Amino acid sequence: LAEAHGFAATNLQLAHEHVTYAIVRDISERKKAKQELERLAHFDSVTNLPNRVFFYKSLTQAIERATEANTHLAVLILDLDGFKLVNDSLGHPMGDLLLQQATHRFSDAVRPADIVARLGGDEFAFILYDLHSAADAIPVVQTLLQALHQSFDLQGTAALVTASIGVAMGPQHGVTAQGLLTQADTAMYAAKESGRNDYRFYEAQMTTLIQARVSLERALRRALEHNEFEIWYQPKLDLATGALDGVEALIRWRNPELGLVSPADFIPLAERTGLIIPIGEWVLDEVCSQARRWRESGCFSQRIAVNVAVLQIERSDFVEAVRQALQRHGLTPQALEIEVTESLVMERQELAQDVLGRLQAMGLKVAVDDFGTGYSSLAYLKDLP
């Protein structure tokens, strides 16, 4: 009996220990799962930096702290210039590797108490705490820009990117997290437009310019639907004889409210928004249609030069689009001359060689527009078809 009782007691104790262990393990696993969910909710999976949600919460707390302590803080939005080219040419795994290496450089560039976050894509955000004035933020911003001056080693391939940084100061530029983020973002776009690899502090007039640009973008999107574009044909004359030696097709936008909008205003906007691709396709079709009518009437049979943006060549099968337009309107390739920009020649040399070679193989004449206005060397010309 005594032995049986002892055996039962031992089993009861073992069972109790097993239940306790099971409960502890269950709680431990739940806690671990909760922590993992918390991490996924607040941290970026590629860089392990705080994400947009975490950054927003931290910024809200930082504004409260700065208000109570009567100090200043700076919100920085940093966007990598040239990151898309790395992704497109080397692939997303190499793009992720660049982001990870950039993260280490950014973390080393800021002070220990400051926050670095990844908002998404190639956009990073920073909170610089306990500043006396806007001038205190400048050394950190300059260090961030300098951190990108050295190329990245992507498994044997060297890649170089720069950054555009926008800075908003709290509380003078805003007292809400959303307000400061929006203003830093606006300043960042101003840095991009001023030439990139630079920074800008937020100024009130930037918001006015952004609002005007958004309004113009909406109008530009409607312009294609409402047939507001026109093609003007500029004669090309032989200076020796005065004879007509072809024409160049130039797009113009006649908006019912704004009147004639300068190409200097809407072409860069069309390129930034990607609208240049459908606009370019419309131009190509319209030019071919006009060339056909002129040929049928017998009044003009020479080449028409058409300007092509880099984005049209990068993001669409431009050679096929030209072939289809010529076929649709019953034209030979000798009817067109394609003008590409100097930036295509400089920045995408392999692509330029491929596309220009295929165009010439079809029988089209090719020209480089405004060559020498940038940083091109004549040496590049010998490599082009």
Coordinates of C-alpha atoms in Angstrom, one line a residue:
L1 CA 0.0 0.0 0.0
A2 CA 2.8 2.4 1.0
E3 CA 4.6 1.6 -2.2
A4 CA 1.5 2.0 -4.3
H5 CA 0.8 5.4 -2.5
G6 CA 4.4 6.5 -3.2
F7 CA 4.2 5.5 -6.8
A8 CA 0.9 7.4 -7.3
A9 CA 2.4 10.4 -5.6
T10 CA 5.4 10.3 -7.8
N11 CA 3.2 10.0 -10.9
L12 CA 1.0 12.9 -9.7
Q13 CA 4.1 15.1 -9.2
L14 CA 5.4 14.2 -12.7
A15 CA 2.0 15.0 -14.2
H16 CA 2.0 18.3 -12.4
E17 CA 5.5 19.1 -13.6
H18 CA 4.5 18.1 -17.2
V19 CA 1.4 20.4 -17.1
T20 CA 3.4 23.2 -15.6
Y21 CA 6.1 22.8 -18.4
A22 CA 3.3 22.6 -21.0
I23 CA 1.7 25.8 -19.7
V24 CA 5.1 27.6 -19.5
R25 CA 6.0 26.5 -23.0
D26 CA 2.6 27.5 -24.4
I27 CA 2.9 31.0 -22.8
S28 CA 6.5 31.3 -24.0
E29 CA 5.5 30.4 -27.6
R30 CA 2.6 32.8 -27.5
K31 CA 4.8 35.5 -26.2
K32 CA 7.4 34.8 -28.9
A33 CA 4.7 34.8 -31.6
K34 CA 3.3 38.1 -30.2
Q35 CA 6.8 39.6 -30.3
E36 CA 7.3 38.5 -33.9
L37 CA 3.9 40.0 -34.9
E38 CA 5.0 43.2 -33.1
R39 CA 8.3 43.2 -35.0
L40 CA 6.5 42.6 -38.4
A41 CA 4.1 45.4 -37.6
H42 CA 6.7 48.0 -36.7
F43 CA 9.9 47.0 -38.5
D44 CA 11.0 46.7 -42.2
S45 CA 11.8 43.2 -43.2
V46 CA 14.6 44.1 -45.6
T47 CA 16.6 46.6 -43.5
N48 CA 15.3 45.8 -39.9
L49 CA 14.7 49.6 -39.5
P50 CA 11.5 51.0 -38.0
N51 CA 8.8 51.2 -40.6
R52 CA 6.3 54.0 -41.4
V53 CA 3.9 53.1 -38.6
F54 CA 6.7 53.0 -35.9
F55 CA 8.2 56.2 -37.3
Y56 CA 4.8 58.1 -37.2
K57 CA 4.3 57.1 -33.5
S58 CA 7.9 58.1 -32.6
L59 CA 7.5 61.4 -34.4
T60 CA 4.2 62.2 -32.5
Q61 CA 6.0 61.5 -29.2
A62 CA 9.1 63.5 -30.3
I63 CA 6.9 66.6 -31.1
E64 CA 5.3 66.4 -27.6
R65 CA 8.7 66.1 -26.0
A66 CA 10.1 69.0 -27.9
T67 CA 7.1 71.2 -27.1
E68 CA 7.4 70.4 -23.3
A69 CA 11.2 71.0 -23.3
N70 CA 11.0 74.0 -25.6
T71 CA 13.6 72.5 -28.0
H72 CA 13.6 71.8 -31.8
L73 CA 13.6 68.7 -33.8
A74 CA 14.2 68.0 -37.5
V75 CA 12.3 65.6 -39.7
L76 CA 14.3 64.4 -42.8
I77 CA 13.0 62.6 -45.8
L78 CA 15.8 61.0 -47.9
D79 CA 15.1 59.6 -51.4
L80 CA 17.8 57.7 -53.2
D81 CA 18.6 59.0 -56.7
G82 CA 19.4 56.3 -59.2
F83 CA 18.1 53.4 -57.2
K84 CA 15.5 52.4 -59.8
L85 CA 18.4 51.9 -62.3
V86 CA 20.1 49.5 -59.9
N87 CA 16.9 47.5 -59.4
D88 CA 16.1 47.4 -63.2
S89 CA 19.6 46.5 -64.3
L90 CA 20.9 44.2 -61.5
G91 CA 17.6 42.9 -60.1
H92 CA 15.7 43.3 -56.8
P93 CA 18.0 41.1 -54.7
M94 CA 20.9 43.5 -55.5
G95 CA 18.6 46.4 -54.8
D96 CA 17.8 45.0 -51.4
L97 CA 21.5 44.5 -50.7
L98 CA 22.1 48.2 -51.6
L99 CA 19.4 49.2 -49.2
Q100 CA 20.9 47.1 -46.4
Q101 CA 24.4 48.6 -47.0
A102 CA 22.9 52.1 -47.1
T103 CA 21.1 51.5 -43.8
H104 CA 24.5 50.8 -42.1
R105 CA 25.9 54.0 -43.5
F106 CA 22.9 56.1 -42.4
S107 CA 22.9 54.6 -38.9
D108 CA 26.6 55.6 -38.6
A109 CA 25.9 59.1 -39.9
V110 CA 23.3 60.1 -37.3
R111 CA 23.7 60.6 -33.5
P112 CA 22.9 57.6 -31.3
A113 CA 19.6 59.0 -30.0
D114 CA 18.3 59.9 -33.5
I115 CA 15.9 57.7 -35.3
V116 CA 16.4 56.2 -38.8
A117 CA 13.4 54.5 -40.5
R118 CA 12.5 53.1 -44.0
L119 CA 9.2 54.4 -45.2
G120 CA 9.2 52.1 -48.2
G121 CA 10.9 51.7 -51.6
D122 CA 14.1 53.8 -51.6
E123 CA 12.7 56.4 -49.1
F124 CA 14.1 56.8 -45.6
A125 CA 13.1 59.1 -42.8
F126 CA 15.0 60.5 -39.8
I127 CA 14.2 62.3 -36.5
L128 CA 17.0 64.5 -35.2
Y129 CA 16.2 65.3 -31.5
D130 CA 17.1 68.2 -29.1
L131 CA 18.3 70.8 -31.6
H132 CA 18.7 74.5 -30.8
S133 CA 18.1 75.7 -34.3
A134 CA 17.9 74.5 -38.0
A135 CA 21.6 75.1 -38.3
D136 CA 22.2 72.1 -36.0
A137 CA 20.7 69.8 -38.5
I138 CA 23.0 70.8 -41.4
P139 CA 26.1 68.8 -40.3
V140 CA 24.0 65.6 -40.0
V141 CA 22.4 66.2 -43.4
Q142 CA 25.7 66.8 -45.0
T143 CA 27.2 63.6 -43.4
L144 CA 24.2 61.6 -44.9
L145 CA 24.9 62.9 -48.4
Q146 CA 28.6 62.2 -48.0
A147 CA 27.9 58.6 -46.8
L148 CA 26.7 57.8 -50.4
H149 CA 29.8 59.2 -52.1
Q150 CA 31.5 55.8 -52.0
S151 CA 30.2 53.2 -54.4
F152 CA 28.3 50.1 -53.1
D153 CA 29.8 46.7 -53.7
L154 CA 26.9 44.5 -54.9
Q155 CA 28.6 41.1 -55.1
G156 CA 31.3 42.3 -57.3
T157 CA 29.4 45.0 -59.1
A158 CA 30.0 48.6 -58.1
A159 CA 26.9 50.8 -57.9
L160 CA 26.7 54.5 -57.2
V161 CA 23.7 56.4 -56.0
T162 CA 23.1 59.8 -54.5
A163 CA 20.3 61.2 -52.3
S164 CA 17.9 64.1 -52.3
I165 CA 17.0 65.2 -48.7
G166 CA 14.1 67.4 -47.5
V167 CA 14.2 68.9 -44.0
A168 CA 11.2 70.2 -41.9
M169 CA 11.8 71.7 -38.5
G170 CA 9.4 71.3 -35.6
P171 CA 7.7 73.2 -34.2
Q172 CA 8.2 76.1 -36.5
H173 CA 7.1 74.3 -39.7
G174 CA 4.4 72.2 -38.0
V175 CA 3.2 70.7 -34.8
T176 CA 1.7 67.4 -36.1
A177 CA 3.5 64.3 -37.4
Q178 CA 1.6 64.3 -40.7
G179 CA 2.3 68.0 -41.3
L180 CA 6.0 67.7 -40.7
L181 CA 6.2 64.6 -42.9
T182 CA 4.4 66.3 -45.7
Q183 CA 6.6 69.4 -45.5
A184 CA 9.8 67.3 -45.4
D185 CA 8.6 65.4 -48.5
T186 CA 7.8 68.6 -50.3
A187 CA 11.3 69.9 -49.5
M188 CA 12.8 66.6 -50.7
Y189 CA 11.1 67.0 -54.1
A190 CA 12.5 70.6 -54.3
A191 CA 16.0 69.1 -53.7
K192 CA 15.4 66.6 -56.6
E193 CA 14.3 69.4 -58.9
S194 CA 17.3 71.5 -58.1
G195 CA 19.7 68.9 -59.4
R196 CA 19.7 66.0 -56.8
N197 CA 22.5 65.0 -54.5
D198 CA 21.5 68.0 -52.4
Y199 CA 19.1 69.0 -49.5
R200 CA 16.5 71.7 -49.0
F201 CA 14.8 73.1 -45.9
Y202 CA 11.0 73.5 -46.2
E203 CA 9.7 76.9 -47.3
A204 CA 6.1 78.0 -47.5
Q205 CA 6.2 78.7 -51.2
M206 CA 7.1 75.1 -51.9
T207 CA 3.6 74.0 -50.9
T208 CA 2.2 76.5 -53.4
L209 CA 4.4 75.2 -56.2
I210 CA 3.4 71.6 -55.3
Q211 CA -0.3 72.4 -55.4
A212 CA 0.1 74.1 -58.8
R213 CA 2.0 71.1 -60.1
V214 CA -0.7 68.7 -58.8
S215 CA -3.3 70.8 -60.5
L216 CA -1.3 70.9 -63.8
E217 CA -0.9 67.1 -63.6
R218 CA -4.7 66.6 -63.3
A219 CA -5.1 68.9 -66.3
L220 CA -2.4 67.0 -68.3
R221 CA -4.1 63.7 -67.6
R222 CA -7.4 65.1 -69.0
A223 CA -5.6 66.6 -72.1
L224 CA -5.2 63.3 -73.9
E225 CA -8.8 62.3 -73.3
H226 CA -10.1 65.7 -74.5
N227 CA -7.8 66.0 -77.5
E228 CA -6.1 69.2 -76.3
F229 CA -2.6 68.5 -77.9
E230 CA -1.5 69.9 -81.2
I231 CA 1.5 69.2 -83.5
W232 CA 3.3 72.2 -84.9
Y233 CA 5.7 71.5 -87.8
Q234 CA 8.9 73.6 -87.8
P235 CA 10.6 73.8 -91.2
K236 CA 14.2 72.7 -91.6
L237 CA 15.8 74.7 -94.4
D238 CA 19.0 74.1 -96.4
L239 CA 20.9 77.3 -95.7
A240 CA 22.8 77.1 -99.0
T241 CA 19.7 77.0 -101.2
G242 CA 16.9 78.0 -99.0
A243 CA 15.0 74.8 -99.9
L244 CA 12.9 72.9 -97.5
D245 CA 14.9 70.0 -96.2
G246 CA 12.3 68.4 -93.8
V247 CA 10.3 69.4 -90.8
E248 CA 10.4 68.7 -87.0
A249 CA 7.2 67.8 -85.2
L250 CA 6.8 69.8 -82.0
I251 CA 4.0 69.1 -79.5
R252 CA 1.9 71.9 -78.1
W253 CA -0.8 71.9 -75.4
R254 CA -3.7 74.3 -75.7
N255 CA -5.6 74.1 -72.4
P256 CA -9.1 75.6 -72.4
E257 CA -8.5 77.4 -69.1
L258 CA -4.7 78.0 -69.2
G259 CA -4.3 78.7 -72.9
L260 CA -1.1 77.6 -74.6
V261 CA 1.0 75.8 -72.0
S262 CA 4.8 76.0 -72.5
P263 CA 6.5 72.6 -73.3
A264 CA 9.1 73.6 -70.6
D265 CA 6.3 73.3 -68.1
F266 CA 4.4 70.2 -69.2
I267 CA 7.1 68.0 -70.8
P268 CA 9.2 67.5 -67.6
L269 CA 5.9 66.8 -65.7
A270 CA 4.8 64.3 -68.3
E271 CA 8.2 62.5 -67.9
R272 CA 8.0 62.5 -64.1
T273 CA 4.5 61.0 -64.1
G274 CA 5.0 58.5 -67.0
L275 CA 2.4 60.3 -69.1
I276 CA 5.1 60.9 -71.7
I277 CA 4.6 57.3 -72.9
P278 CA 0.9 57.6 -74.0
I279 CA 1.6 61.2 -75.2
G280 CA 4.5 60.0 -77.2
E281 CA 2.4 57.2 -78.8
W282 CA -0.2 59.8 -79.7
V283 CA 2.5 62.1 -81.3
L284 CA 3.9 59.2 -83.3
D285 CA 0.4 58.3 -84.7
E286 CA -0.5 61.9 -85.4
V287 CA 2.7 62.6 -87.2
C288 CA 2.4 59.4 -89.4
S289 CA -1.2 60.3 -90.2
Q290 CA -0.2 63.9 -91.3
A291 CA 2.8 62.5 -93.3
R292 CA 0.4 60.2 -95.2
R293 CA -2.0 63.1 -96.0
W294 CA 0.8 65.3 -97.2
R295 CA 2.2 62.5 -99.4
E296 CA -1.2 61.7 -100.9
S297 CA -1.7 65.4 -101.7
G298 CA 1.8 65.6 -103.2
C299 CA 2.8 68.7 -101.2
F300 CA 5.5 67.2 -99.0
S301 CA 7.3 63.9 -99.0
Q302 CA 10.4 64.5 -96.9
R303 CA 11.3 63.3 -93.5
I304 CA 9.5 64.4 -90.3
A305 CA 11.7 64.5 -87.2
V306 CA 10.0 63.2 -84.0
N307 CA 11.5 63.8 -80.5
V308 CA 11.5 60.8 -78.2
A309 CA 11.9 60.9 -74.4
V310 CA 14.2 58.5 -72.6
L311 CA 11.3 57.1 -70.7
Q312 CA 9.5 56.0 -73.9
I313 CA 12.6 53.9 -74.8
E314 CA 13.1 52.6 -71.3
R315 CA 9.5 51.6 -70.5
S316 CA 8.0 50.6 -73.8
D317 CA 8.9 48.7 -76.9
F318 CA 9.5 51.9 -78.9
V319 CA 10.9 50.2 -82.0
E320 CA 7.8 48.0 -82.3
A321 CA 5.6 51.1 -81.7
V322 CA 7.3 52.9 -84.6
R323 CA 7.0 49.8 -86.9
Q324 CA 3.2 49.5 -86.1
A325 CA 2.6 53.3 -86.7
L326 CA 4.3 53.2 -90.1
Q327 CA 2.4 50.0 -91.0
R328 CA -0.9 51.5 -89.9
H329 CA -0.5 54.5 -92.1
G330 CA 1.2 52.8 -95.0
L331 CA 4.5 54.6 -94.7
T332 CA 8.1 53.6 -95.4
P333 CA 10.7 54.1 -92.6
Q334 CA 12.2 56.8 -94.7
A335 CA 9.3 59.1 -93.8
L336 CA 10.6 59.6 -90.2
E337 CA 13.7 60.8 -88.4
I338 CA 13.9 59.8 -84.7
E339 CA 15.6 62.4 -82.3
V340 CA 16.8 61.0 -79.0
T341 CA 18.1 63.0 -76.2
E342 CA 21.7 63.4 -75.0
S343 CA 20.8 61.8 -71.6
L344 CA 19.9 58.5 -73.3
V345 CA 23.3 58.4 -74.9
M346 CA 25.1 59.3 -71.7
E347 CA 23.2 57.3 -69.1
R348 CA 21.9 54.2 -71.0
Q349 CA 24.7 53.6 -73.6
E350 CA 23.9 49.9 -74.2
L351 CA 20.2 50.5 -74.5
A352 CA 20.9 53.4 -76.9
Q353 CA 23.1 51.3 -79.1
D354 CA 20.5 48.5 -79.2
V355 CA 17.5 50.7 -79.9
L356 CA 19.3 53.1 -82.4
G357 CA 20.8 50.1 -84.2
R358 CA 17.3 48.5 -84.6
L359 CA 15.8 51.8 -85.8
Q360 CA 18.5 52.2 -88.4
A361 CA 18.2 48.6 -89.5
M362 CA 14.5 49.4 -90.3
G363 CA 15.7 52.3 -92.5
L364 CA 14.9 55.3 -90.1
K365 CA 17.3 58.2 -89.8
V366 CA 18.5 58.8 -86.2
A367 CA 19.7 62.1 -84.6
V368 CA 21.0 63.0 -81.1
D369 CA 19.1 66.2 -80.0
D370 CA 21.0 69.0 -78.2
F371 CA 24.3 67.1 -78.1
G372 CA 26.9 68.9 -76.0
T373 CA 24.5 70.9 -73.8
G374 CA 25.2 68.4 -71.0
Y375 CA 28.4 66.6 -70.2
S376 CA 28.7 64.4 -73.3
S377 CA 32.1 63.7 -74.9
L378 CA 32.5 63.4 -78.6
A379 CA 34.1 60.1 -77.8
Y380 CA 30.7 58.6 -77.1
L381 CA 29.6 59.2 -80.7
K382 CA 32.0 56.7 -82.2
D383 CA 30.2 53.9 -80.2
L384 CA 26.8 54.7 -81.5
P385 CA 25.3 53.4 -84.8

